mmCIF file of C-alpha atoms in Angstrom:
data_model
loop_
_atom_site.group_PDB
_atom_site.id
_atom_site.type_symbol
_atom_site.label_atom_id
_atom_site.label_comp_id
_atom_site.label_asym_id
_atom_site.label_seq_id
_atom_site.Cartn_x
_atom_site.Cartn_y
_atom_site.Cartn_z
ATOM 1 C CA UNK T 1 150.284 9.656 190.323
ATOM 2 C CA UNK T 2 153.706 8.500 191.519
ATOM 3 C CA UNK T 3 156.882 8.192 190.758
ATOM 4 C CA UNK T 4 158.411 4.638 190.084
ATOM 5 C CA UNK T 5 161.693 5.501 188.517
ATOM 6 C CA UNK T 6 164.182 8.282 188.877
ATOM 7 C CA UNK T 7 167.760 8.730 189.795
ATOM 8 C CA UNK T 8 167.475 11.263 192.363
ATOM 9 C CA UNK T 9 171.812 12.203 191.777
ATOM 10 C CA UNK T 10 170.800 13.866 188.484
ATOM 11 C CA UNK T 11 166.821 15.132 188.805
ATOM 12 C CA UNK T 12 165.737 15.595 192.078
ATOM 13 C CA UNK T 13 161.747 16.040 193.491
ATOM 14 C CA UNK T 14 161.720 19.945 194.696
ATOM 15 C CA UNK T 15 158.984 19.427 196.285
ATOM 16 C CA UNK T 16 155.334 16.897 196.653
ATOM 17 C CA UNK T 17 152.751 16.924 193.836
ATOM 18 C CA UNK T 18 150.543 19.785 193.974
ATOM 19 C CA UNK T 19 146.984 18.712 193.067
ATOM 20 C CA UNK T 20 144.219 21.304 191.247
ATOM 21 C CA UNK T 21 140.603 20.084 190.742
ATOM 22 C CA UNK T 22 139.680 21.248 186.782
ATOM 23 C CA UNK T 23 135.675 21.742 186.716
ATOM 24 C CA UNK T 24 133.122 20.926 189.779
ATOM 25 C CA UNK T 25 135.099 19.566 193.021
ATOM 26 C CA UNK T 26 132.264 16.433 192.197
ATOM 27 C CA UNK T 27 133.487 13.100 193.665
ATOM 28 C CA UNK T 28 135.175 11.045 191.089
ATOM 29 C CA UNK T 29 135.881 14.690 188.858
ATOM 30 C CA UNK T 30 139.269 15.139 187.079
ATOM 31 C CA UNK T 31 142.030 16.959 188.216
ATOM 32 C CA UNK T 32 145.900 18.023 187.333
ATOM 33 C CA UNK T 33 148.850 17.039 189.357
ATOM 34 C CA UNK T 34 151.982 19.107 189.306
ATOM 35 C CA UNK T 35 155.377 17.493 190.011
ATOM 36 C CA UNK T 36 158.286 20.537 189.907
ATOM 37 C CA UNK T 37 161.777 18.875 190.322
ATOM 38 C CA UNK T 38 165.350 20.424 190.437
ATOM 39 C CA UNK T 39 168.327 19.617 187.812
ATOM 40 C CA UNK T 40 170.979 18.053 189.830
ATOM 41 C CA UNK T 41 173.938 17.285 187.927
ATOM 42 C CA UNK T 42 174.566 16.117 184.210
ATOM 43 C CA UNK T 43 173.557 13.126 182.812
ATOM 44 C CA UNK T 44 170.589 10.710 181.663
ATOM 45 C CA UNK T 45 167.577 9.769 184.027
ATOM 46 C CA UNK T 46 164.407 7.687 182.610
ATOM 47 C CA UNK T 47 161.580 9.032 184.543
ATOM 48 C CA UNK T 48 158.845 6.561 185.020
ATOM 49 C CA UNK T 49 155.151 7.522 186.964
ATOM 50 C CA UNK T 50 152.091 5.598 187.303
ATOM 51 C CA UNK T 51 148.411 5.977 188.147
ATOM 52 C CA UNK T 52 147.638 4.024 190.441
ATOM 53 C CA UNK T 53 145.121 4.116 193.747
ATOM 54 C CA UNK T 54 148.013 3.604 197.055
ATOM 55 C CA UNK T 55 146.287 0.775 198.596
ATOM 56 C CA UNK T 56 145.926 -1.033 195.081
ATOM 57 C CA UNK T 57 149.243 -2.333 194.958
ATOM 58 C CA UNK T 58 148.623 -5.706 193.723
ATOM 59 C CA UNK T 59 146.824 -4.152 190.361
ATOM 60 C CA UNK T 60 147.853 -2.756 187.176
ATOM 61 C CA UNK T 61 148.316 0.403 187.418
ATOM 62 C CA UNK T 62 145.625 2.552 185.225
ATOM 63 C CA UNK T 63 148.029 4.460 183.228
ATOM 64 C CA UNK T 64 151.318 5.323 183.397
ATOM 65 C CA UNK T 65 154.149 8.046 182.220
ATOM 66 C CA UNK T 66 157.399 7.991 181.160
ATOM 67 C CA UNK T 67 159.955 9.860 179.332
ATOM 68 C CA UNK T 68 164.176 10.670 179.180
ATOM 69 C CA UNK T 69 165.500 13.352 180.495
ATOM 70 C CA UNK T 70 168.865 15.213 179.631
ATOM 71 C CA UNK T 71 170.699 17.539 182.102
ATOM 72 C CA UNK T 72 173.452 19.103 180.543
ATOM 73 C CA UNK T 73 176.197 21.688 182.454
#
């Protein structure tokens, strides 16, 4: 998973995705990634990620994520 759109002046990234394997660490097994980010300042920010392999940039990307978030004072 990454991020594709964010303004970073109202929800910043605290820190990279953490990744946890769920079940047997088998290649091709599902896992959870964490992103943890920090309230900035008030306002609006549509926050957009896909998932998509890094080197398939030229693809769709196999799913994707997105929602609004509201920082208020």
């Amino acid at each position: 998973w990454s991020i594709v759109t964010n303004d970073e002046a109202v929800l910043r990234p605290t820190d990279e995705p953490t990744y946890a394997i769920e079940g047997e660490p088998l290649p091709g097994a599902g896992g959870r990634v964490t992103f943890t980010f920090t309230a900035v300042s008030a306002g609006e920010v549509s926050l957009q990620l896909i998932n998509a392999r890094p080197a398939e940039t030229a693809v769709e990307a196999a799913e994707t994520f997105a929602l609004l978030v509201r920082v208020t004072d």
